[in-house]
Each structure stands twice: as C-alpha cells, then as structure tokens.
PDB file of C-alpha atoms in Angstrom:
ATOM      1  CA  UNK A  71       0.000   0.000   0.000  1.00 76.00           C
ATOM      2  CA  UNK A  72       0.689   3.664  -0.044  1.00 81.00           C
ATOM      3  CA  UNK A  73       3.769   4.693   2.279  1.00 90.00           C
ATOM      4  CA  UNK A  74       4.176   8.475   3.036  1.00 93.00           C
ATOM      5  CA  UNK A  75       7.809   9.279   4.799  1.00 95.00           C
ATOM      6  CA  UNK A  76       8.850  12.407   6.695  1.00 96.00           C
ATOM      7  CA  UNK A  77      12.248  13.352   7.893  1.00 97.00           C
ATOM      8  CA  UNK A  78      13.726  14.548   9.604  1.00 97.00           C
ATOM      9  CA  UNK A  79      11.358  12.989  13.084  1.00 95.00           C
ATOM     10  CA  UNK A  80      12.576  15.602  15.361  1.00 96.00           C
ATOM     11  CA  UNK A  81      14.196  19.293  15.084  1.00 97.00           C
ATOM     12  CA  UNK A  82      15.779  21.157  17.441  1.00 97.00           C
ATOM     13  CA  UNK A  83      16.285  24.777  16.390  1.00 98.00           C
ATOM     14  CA  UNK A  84      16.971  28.444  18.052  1.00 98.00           C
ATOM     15  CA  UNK A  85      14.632  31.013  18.014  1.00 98.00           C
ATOM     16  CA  UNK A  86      15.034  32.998  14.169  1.00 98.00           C
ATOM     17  CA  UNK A  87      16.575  30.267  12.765  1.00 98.00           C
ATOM     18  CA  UNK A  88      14.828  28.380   9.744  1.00 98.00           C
ATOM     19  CA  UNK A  89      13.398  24.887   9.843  1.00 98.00           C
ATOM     20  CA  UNK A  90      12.173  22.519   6.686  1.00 98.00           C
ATOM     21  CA  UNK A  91      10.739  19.514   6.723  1.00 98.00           C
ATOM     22  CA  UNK A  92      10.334  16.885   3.933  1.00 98.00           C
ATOM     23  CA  UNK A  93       7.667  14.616   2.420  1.00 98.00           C
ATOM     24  CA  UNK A  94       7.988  11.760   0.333  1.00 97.00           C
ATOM     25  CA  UNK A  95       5.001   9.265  -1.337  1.00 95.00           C
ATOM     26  CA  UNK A  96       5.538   5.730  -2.312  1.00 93.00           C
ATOM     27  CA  UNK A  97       2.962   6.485  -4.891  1.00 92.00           C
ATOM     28  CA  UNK A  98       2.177   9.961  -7.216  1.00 93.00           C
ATOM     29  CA  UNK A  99      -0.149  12.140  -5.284  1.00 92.00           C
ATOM     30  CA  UNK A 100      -3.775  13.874  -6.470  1.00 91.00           C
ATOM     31  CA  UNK A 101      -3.129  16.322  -3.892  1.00 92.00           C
ATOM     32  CA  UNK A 102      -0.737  17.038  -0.618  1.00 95.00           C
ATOM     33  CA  UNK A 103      -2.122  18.450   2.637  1.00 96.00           C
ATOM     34  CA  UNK A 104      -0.064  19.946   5.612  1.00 98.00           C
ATOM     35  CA  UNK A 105      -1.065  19.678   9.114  1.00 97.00           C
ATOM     36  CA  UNK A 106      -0.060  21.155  12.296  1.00 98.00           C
ATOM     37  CA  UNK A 107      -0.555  19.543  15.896  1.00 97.00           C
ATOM     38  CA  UNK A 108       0.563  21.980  19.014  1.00 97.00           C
ATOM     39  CA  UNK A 109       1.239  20.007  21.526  1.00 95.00           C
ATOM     40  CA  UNK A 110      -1.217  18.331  23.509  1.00 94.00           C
ATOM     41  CA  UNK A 111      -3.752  19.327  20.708  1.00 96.00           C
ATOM     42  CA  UNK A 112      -5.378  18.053  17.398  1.00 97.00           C
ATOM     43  CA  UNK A 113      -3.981  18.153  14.052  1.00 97.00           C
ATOM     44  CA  UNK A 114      -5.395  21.253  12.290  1.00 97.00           C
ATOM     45  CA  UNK A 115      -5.491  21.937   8.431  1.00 96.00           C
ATOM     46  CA  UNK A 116      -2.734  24.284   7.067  1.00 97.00           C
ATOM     47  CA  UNK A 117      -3.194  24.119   3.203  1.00 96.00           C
ATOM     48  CA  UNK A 118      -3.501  21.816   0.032  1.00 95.00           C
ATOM     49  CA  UNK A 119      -1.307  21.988  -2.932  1.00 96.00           C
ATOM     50  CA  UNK A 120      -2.920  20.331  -5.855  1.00 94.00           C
ATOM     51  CA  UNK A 121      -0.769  21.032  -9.079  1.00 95.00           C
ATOM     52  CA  UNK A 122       2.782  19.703  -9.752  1.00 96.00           C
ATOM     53  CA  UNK A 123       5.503  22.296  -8.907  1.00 97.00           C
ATOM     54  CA  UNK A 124       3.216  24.489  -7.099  1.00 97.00           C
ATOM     55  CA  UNK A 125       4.304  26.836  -4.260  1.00 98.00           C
ATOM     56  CA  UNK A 126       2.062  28.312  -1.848  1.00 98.00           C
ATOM     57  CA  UNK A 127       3.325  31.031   1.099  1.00 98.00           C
ATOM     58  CA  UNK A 128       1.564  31.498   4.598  1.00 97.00           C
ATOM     59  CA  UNK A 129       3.189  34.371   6.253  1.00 97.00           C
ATOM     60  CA  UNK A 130       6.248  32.424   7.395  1.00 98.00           C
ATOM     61  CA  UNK A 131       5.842  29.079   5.883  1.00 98.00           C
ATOM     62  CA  UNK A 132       6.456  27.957   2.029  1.00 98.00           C
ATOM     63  CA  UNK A 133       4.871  24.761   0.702  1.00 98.00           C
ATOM     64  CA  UNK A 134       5.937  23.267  -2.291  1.00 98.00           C
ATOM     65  CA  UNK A 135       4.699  20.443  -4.536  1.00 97.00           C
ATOM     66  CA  UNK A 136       7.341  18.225  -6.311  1.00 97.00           C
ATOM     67  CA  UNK A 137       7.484  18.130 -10.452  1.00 96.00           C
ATOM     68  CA  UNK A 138       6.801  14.645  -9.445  1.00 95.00           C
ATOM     69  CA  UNK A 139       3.461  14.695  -7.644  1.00 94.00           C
ATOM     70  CA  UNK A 140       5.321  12.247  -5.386  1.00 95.00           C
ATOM     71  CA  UNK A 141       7.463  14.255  -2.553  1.00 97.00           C
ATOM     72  CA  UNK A 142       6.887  17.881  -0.308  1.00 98.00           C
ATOM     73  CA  UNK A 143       8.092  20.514   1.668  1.00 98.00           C
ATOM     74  CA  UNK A 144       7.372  22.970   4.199  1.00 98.00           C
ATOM     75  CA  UNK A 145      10.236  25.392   4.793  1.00 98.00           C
ATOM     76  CA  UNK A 146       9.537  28.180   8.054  1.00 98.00           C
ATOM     77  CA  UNK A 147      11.722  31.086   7.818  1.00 98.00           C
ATOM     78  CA  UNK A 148      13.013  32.960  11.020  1.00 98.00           C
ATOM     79  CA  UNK A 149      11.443  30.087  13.307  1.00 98.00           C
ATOM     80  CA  UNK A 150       9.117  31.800  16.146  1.00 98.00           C
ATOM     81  CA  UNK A 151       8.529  30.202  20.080  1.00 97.00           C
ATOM     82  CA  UNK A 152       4.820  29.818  18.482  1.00 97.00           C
ATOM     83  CA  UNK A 153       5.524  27.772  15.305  1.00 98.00           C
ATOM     84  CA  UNK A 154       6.552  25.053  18.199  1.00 98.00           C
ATOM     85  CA  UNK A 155       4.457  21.399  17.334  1.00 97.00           C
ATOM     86  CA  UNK A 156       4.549  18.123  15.147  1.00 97.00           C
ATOM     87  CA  UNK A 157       3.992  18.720  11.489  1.00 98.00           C
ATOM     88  CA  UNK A 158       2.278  15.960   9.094  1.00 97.00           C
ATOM     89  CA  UNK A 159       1.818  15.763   5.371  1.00 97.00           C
ATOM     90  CA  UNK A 160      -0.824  13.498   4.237  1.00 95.00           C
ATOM     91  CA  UNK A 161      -2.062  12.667   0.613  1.00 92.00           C
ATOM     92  CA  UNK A 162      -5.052  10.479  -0.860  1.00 89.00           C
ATOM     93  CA  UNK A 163      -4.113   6.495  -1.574  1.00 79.00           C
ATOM     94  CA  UNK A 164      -4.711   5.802  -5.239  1.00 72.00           C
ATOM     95  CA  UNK A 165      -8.004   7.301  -6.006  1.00 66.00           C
ATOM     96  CA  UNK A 166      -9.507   7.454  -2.961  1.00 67.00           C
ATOM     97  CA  UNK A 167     -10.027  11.495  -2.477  1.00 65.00           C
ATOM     98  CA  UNK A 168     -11.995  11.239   0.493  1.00 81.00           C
ATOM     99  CA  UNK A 169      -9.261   8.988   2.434  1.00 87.00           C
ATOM    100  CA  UNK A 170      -5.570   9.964   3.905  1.00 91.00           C
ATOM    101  CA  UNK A 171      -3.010   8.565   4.362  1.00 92.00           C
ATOM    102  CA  UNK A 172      -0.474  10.752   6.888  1.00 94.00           C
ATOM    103  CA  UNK A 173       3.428  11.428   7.527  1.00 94.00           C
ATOM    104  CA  UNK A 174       4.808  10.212  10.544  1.00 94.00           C
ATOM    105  CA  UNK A 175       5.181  13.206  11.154  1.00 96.00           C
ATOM    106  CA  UNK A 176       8.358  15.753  12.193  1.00 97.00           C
ATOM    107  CA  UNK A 177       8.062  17.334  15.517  1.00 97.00           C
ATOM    108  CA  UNK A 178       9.660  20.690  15.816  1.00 98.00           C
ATOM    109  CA  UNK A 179      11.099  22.133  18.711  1.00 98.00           C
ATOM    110  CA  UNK A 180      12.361  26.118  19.120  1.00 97.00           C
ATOM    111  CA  UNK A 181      14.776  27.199  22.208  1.00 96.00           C
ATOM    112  CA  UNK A 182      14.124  30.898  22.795  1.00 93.00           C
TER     113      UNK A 182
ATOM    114  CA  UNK B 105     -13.868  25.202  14.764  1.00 61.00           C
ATOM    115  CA  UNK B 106     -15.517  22.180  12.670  1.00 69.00           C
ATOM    116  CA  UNK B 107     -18.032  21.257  15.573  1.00 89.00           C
ATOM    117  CA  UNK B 108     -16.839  18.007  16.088  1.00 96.00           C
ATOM    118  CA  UNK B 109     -16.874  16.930  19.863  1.00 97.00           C
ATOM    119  CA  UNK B 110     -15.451  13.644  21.145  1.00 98.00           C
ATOM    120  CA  UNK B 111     -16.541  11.661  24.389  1.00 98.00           C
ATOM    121  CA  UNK B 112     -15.117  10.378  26.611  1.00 98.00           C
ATOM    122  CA  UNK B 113     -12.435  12.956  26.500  1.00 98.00           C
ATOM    123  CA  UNK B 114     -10.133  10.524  28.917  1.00 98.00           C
ATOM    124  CA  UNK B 115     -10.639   6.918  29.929  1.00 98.00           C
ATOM    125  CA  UNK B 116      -8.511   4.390  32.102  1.00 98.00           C
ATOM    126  CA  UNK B 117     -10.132   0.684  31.843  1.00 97.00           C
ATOM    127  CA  UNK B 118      -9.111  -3.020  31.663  1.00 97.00           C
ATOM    128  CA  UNK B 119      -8.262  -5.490  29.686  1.00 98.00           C
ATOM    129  CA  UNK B 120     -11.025  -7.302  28.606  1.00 97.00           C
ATOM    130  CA  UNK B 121     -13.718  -4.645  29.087  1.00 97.00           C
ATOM    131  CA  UNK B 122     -15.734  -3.196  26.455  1.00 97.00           C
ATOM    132  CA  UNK B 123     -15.073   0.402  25.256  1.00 98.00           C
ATOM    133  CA  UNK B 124     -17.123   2.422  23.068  1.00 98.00           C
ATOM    134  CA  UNK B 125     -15.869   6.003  21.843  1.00 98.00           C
ATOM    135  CA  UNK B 126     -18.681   8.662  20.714  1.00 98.00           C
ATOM    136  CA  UNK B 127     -17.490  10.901  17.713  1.00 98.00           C
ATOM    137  CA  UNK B 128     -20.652  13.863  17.289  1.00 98.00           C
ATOM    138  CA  UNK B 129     -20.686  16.677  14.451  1.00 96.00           C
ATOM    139  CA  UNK B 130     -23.541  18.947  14.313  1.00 94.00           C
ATOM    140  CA  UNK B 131     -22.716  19.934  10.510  1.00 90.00           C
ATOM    141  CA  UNK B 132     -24.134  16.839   8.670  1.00 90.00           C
ATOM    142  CA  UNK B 133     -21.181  15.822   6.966  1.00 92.00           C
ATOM    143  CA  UNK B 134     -21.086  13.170   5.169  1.00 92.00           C
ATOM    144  CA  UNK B 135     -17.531  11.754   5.187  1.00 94.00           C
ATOM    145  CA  UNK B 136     -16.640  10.494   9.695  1.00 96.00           C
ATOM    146  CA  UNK B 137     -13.330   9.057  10.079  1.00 97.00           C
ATOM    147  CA  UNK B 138     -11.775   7.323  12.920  1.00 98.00           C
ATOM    148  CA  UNK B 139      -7.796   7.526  13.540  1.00 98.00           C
ATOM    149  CA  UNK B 140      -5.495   6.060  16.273  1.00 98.00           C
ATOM    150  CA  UNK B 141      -2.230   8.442  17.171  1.00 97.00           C
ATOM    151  CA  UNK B 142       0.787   6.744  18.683  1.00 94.00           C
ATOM    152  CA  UNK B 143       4.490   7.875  19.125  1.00 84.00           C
ATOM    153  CA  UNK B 144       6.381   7.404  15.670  1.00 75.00           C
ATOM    154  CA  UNK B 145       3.801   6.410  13.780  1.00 79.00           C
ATOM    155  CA  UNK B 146       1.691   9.118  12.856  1.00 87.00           C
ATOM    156  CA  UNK B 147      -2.103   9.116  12.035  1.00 95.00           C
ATOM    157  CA  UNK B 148      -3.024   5.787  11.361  1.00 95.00           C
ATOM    158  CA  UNK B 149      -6.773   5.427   9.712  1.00 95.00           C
ATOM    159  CA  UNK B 150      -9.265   2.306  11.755  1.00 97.00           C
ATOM    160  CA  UNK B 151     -12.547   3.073   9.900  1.00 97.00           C
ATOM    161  CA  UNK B 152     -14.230   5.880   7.881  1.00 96.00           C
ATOM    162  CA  UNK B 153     -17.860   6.128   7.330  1.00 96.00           C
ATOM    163  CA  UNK B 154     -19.416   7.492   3.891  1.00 93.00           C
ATOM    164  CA  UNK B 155     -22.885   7.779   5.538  1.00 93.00           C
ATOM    165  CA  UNK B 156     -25.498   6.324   7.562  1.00 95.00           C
ATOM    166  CA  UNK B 157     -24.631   2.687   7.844  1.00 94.00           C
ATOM    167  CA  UNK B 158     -21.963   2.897   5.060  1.00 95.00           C
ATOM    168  CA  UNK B 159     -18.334   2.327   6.597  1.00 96.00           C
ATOM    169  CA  UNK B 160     -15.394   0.393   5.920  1.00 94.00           C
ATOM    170  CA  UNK B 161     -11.987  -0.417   7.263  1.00 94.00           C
ATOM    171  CA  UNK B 162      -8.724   1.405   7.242  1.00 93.00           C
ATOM    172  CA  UNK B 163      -4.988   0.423   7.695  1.00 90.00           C
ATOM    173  CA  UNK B 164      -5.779  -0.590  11.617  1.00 95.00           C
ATOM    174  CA  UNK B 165      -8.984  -1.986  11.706  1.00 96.00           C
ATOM    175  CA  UNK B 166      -8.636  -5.437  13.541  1.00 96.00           C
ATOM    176  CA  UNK B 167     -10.361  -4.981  17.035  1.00 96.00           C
ATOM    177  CA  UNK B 168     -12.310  -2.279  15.863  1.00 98.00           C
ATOM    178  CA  UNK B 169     -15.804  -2.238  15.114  1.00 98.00           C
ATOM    179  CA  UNK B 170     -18.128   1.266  14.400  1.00 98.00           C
ATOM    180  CA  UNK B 171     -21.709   2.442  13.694  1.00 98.00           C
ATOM    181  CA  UNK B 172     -23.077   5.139  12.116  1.00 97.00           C
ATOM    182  CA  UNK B 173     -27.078   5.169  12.805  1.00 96.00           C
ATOM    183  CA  UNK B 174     -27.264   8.846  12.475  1.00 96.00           C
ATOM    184  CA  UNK B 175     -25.367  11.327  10.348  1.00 95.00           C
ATOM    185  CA  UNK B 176     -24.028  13.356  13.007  1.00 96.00           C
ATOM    186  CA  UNK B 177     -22.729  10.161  15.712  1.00 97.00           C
ATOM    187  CA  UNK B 178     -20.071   8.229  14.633  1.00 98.00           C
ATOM    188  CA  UNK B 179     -19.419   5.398  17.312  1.00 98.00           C
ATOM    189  CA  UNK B 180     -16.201   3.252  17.524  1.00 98.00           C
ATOM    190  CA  UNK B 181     -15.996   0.380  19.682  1.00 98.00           C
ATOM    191  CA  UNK B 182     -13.399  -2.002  21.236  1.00 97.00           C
ATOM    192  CA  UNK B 183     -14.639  -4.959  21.697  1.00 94.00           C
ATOM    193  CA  UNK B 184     -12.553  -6.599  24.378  1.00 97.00           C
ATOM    194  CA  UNK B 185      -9.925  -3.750  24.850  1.00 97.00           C
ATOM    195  CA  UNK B 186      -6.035  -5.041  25.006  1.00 97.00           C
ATOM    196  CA  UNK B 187      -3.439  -3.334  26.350  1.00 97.00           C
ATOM    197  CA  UNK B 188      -2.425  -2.360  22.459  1.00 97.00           C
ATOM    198  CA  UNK B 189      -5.194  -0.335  21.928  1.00 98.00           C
ATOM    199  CA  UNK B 190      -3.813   2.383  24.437  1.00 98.00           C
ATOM    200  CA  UNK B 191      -3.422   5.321  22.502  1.00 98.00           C
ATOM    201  CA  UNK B 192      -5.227   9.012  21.373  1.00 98.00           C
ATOM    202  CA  UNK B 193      -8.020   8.269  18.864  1.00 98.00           C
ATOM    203  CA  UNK B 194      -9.161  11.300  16.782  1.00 98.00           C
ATOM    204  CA  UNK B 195     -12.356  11.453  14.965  1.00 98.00           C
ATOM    205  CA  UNK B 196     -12.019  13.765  11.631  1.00 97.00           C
ATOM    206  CA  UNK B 197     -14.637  14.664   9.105  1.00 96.00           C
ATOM    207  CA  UNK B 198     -14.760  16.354   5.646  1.00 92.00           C
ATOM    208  CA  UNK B 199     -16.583  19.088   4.649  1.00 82.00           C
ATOM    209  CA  UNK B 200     -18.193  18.844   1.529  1.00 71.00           C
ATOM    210  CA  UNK B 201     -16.110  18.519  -1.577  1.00 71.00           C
ATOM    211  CA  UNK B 202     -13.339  19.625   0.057  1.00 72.00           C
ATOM    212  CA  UNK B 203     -10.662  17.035   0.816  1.00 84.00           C
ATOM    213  CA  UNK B 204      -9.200  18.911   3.799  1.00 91.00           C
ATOM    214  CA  UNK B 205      -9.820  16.793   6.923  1.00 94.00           C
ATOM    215  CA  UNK B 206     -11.260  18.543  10.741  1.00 95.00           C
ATOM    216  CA  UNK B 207     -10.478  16.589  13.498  1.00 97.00           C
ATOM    217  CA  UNK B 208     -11.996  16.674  17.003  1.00 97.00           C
ATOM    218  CA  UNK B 209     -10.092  17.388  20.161  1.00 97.00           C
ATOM    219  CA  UNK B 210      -9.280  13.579  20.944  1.00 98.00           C
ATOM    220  CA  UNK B 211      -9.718  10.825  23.308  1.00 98.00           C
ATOM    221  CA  UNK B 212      -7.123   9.751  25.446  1.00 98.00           C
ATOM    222  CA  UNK B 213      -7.586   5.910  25.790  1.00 98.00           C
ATOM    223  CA  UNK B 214      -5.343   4.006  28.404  1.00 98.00           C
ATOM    224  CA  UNK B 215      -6.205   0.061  28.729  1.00 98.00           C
ATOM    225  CA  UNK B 216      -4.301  -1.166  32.167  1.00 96.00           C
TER     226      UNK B 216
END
C-alpha cells in the first residue's frame, strides 16, 4: 500500500533560525495536505497543494509540490517560540479522495 | 472550529472490558473518520464512514468495530480492549467537496 515518509522525526532549532521539513510518497499524489498539531492538541489543516511544482506562502511558511506529484516541503523562515508542534503531510491512496493517508510526522522544537 | 466533539475525553479501563468512543458533528457531513495516534507512527486510519450505515476499514482496523445510525454520531468500539489499543483516537470529518480533513479534540484511551 501507499507509504508516506517524513524526515527529519525531530528538530531542534533556536529562536530565528529556519526549519524545513520533507515529504515523500511511495505512490504519485492527487493532492498534498499539511497539518499542524501543538502540543497536547489536534492536528489542524494548514493548506492543500494540488498542481505539480506548485508553491504556496503562509506568512512564514512555504509549501511546495514536487514536479513529481510524489514528494513535499514545508520550509519556516526565522522560526518563532509559536511555530513550536509536530507537522504531518498526508495525501489520498490511489483514487480514494476522500481517504488519507499521513506522515509520521516531524516534531519541531524552538529554544528561545 | 468544525463542531466536532469527542466523548469520553479521557478513559482508564481493563483489559477485557468493552469500550465504546462517541465521535458527534452537528454539521451533517457526510464523510466520519476514525484515527489512532501513537508515538512514531503518525495518524493511522481504523474506519471511515461514507454515511449512515456505510463504513469500511482502514490500515488498523482489527479490534475495531463502528456504527453510524445517524449522520451526526459516529461510534467506535473495542470490543474486548487489550493493552495495544492504548493510545489518542481522533475522529475527523470532511466538509463537503473539500478534501481537507477537521479533526476533534481527541480521546485519550489508556487500557491497564
């Protein structure tokens, strides 16, 4: 079935500095989704990227969509105490919109 | 906020026993989902539900059963609870045709 990788599983970084985490599919995507989970919390929605190569900005944080359809990133510039939480891709198995199938997930930690 | 409420929020109870976990939305969505969140391995999928009385099994479905008699409950029960099934369990719905998932605020599930 479907495998969906993330690495790194943890980061450490200081306050300002930037942080990226990676996404890779055993299988071409339809469409890529981002999550974030503060600690002690529920995942929450953070965007879908839907065409091949596309880039998407929030403030802060840059999502991109491989050539591919198989692999993604999140990149946070100028990390901030707040961005602090577990971050999970997740992407449809075969044609199955409606299902997902998530990241492992990489947890991100900021020292002020 | 997606209106999705989960009950218990926290349970303790034994092996053996029978546990049944209420998932509620009070949007009539269609799509219910049931996940299971453990250290290192992400969001893994037990059983989704396409409407009343329509479900099916995810990746983790063994010792799982659910029920859907009304759009807006989504029930998932543990038979005879094992000491495996420990974990946070997240109920998730979509809206519409929108593939982006809303997840509840979880159920913290420990089996002694």
């Amino acid at each position: 079935g479907q495998q969906v990788m993330q690495i790194p599983q943890y980061q450490h970084v200081q306050e300002g500095e930037d942080f990226t985490t990676y996404c890779n599919s055993s299988t071409t995507l339809s469409n890529i989704q981002w999550y974030k989970q503060r600690p002690g919390g529920h995942p929450v929605f953070l965007i879908q990227l839907v065409k091949s190569g596309e880039v998407k900005k929030q403030k802060r944080l840059t999502f991109q969509f491989g050539e591919a359809k198989k692999n993604s990133s999140l990149h946070i510039t100028a990390t901030q105490t707040t961005d602090v939480g577990t971050y999970f891709c997740a992407g449809p198995p075969g044609n199955a919109g409606n299902m997902l199938t998530f990241g492992g997930g990489t947890r991100l930690m900021v020292k002020p | 906020d997606a209106g999705i409420t989960q009950s218990p929020r926290h349970k303790v109870t034994e092996t053996g026993t029978p546990v049944t976990l209420r998932c509620h939305q009070t949007e009539n969505h269609r799509y219910m989902y049931w996940y299971r969140q453990d250290p290192g391995h992400g969001l893994r999928l037990i059983h989704y539900s396409y409407g009343v009385k329509d479900t099916d099994k995810g990746e983790v479905s063994d010792g799982y059963s659910v029920s859907r008699s009304k759009t807006e409950d989504f029930l998932l029960t543990l038979e005879s609870a094992t000491s495996s099934q420990t974990s946070v369990y997240f109920c998730a719905i979509t809206k519409g045709s929108s593939y982006e998932q809303y997840f509840g605020p979880g159920t913290r599930l420990t089996v002694t």
